[in-house]
Phi, psi and omega in degrees: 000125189249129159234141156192190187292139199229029180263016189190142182310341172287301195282349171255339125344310197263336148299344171273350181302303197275006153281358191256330167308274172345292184303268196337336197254017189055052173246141153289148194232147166216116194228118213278000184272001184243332212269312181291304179108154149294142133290107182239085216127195160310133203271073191305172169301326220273311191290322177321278195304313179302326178300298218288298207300266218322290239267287215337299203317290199304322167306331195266340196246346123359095165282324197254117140264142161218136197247114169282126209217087177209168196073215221290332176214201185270163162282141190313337199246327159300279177344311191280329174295302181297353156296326199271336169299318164263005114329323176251012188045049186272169185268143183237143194227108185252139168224130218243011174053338164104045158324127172289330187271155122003092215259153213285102175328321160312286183276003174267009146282297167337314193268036175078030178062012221097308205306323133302014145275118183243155196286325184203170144016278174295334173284313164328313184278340179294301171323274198291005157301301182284008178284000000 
């Protein structure tokens, strides 16, 4: 399960980078704005309950969240995935892009204290080699 922020084609470009990781490396993946859809139009109740039961479901059947964790804080919906994701003892993985700010103390405890924070891409890809 890849979550991060999805509001302009640069951050969903870079989630599919790191979902283009994953496949190589033969994980199956669910990322939600290609799995789920964008909201395009009216944002109704009926698409609301549709989005949330896809991302809940794909979540919950998650061995990996791996969280893209940039701009000024987390997104509010990324927070929430990755609250419910270590809640449920899935493994989290955040990359963090070489974000310039600081991350929120709170989710940077989520990751193993850091320790499961990675700076870009390629760490991604090292990390999951040695797995």
């Amino acid at each position: 399960y890849i979550v991060g922020r999805l509001f302009d084609d640069g951050e969903r470009c870079y989630l599919e980078d790191i979902d283009s990781v994953f496949e190589w490396e033969a994980y199956v993946t669910f990322l939600p704005h290609r799995d789920a859809g964008l909201v395009e139009g009216e944002f109704t109740d009926k698409l609301k309950k549709d989005i949330f039961t896809t991302d809940i479901n794909a979540l919950e059947k998650a061995d990996i969240v791996v969280a893209l964790l940039t701009g000024r804080d987390v997104d509010s919906g990324t927070a929430a995935e990755i609250g419910h994701a270590y809640a449920n003892k899935k493994e989290l993985i955040g990359i963090s892009a070489n974000n310039i700010k600081e991350l929120n103390t709170f989710i940077w405890g989520l990751f193993d204290n850091g320790k499961k924070i990675l700076s870009n891409i390629n760490e991604l890809e090292q990390y999951l080699d040695a797995k």
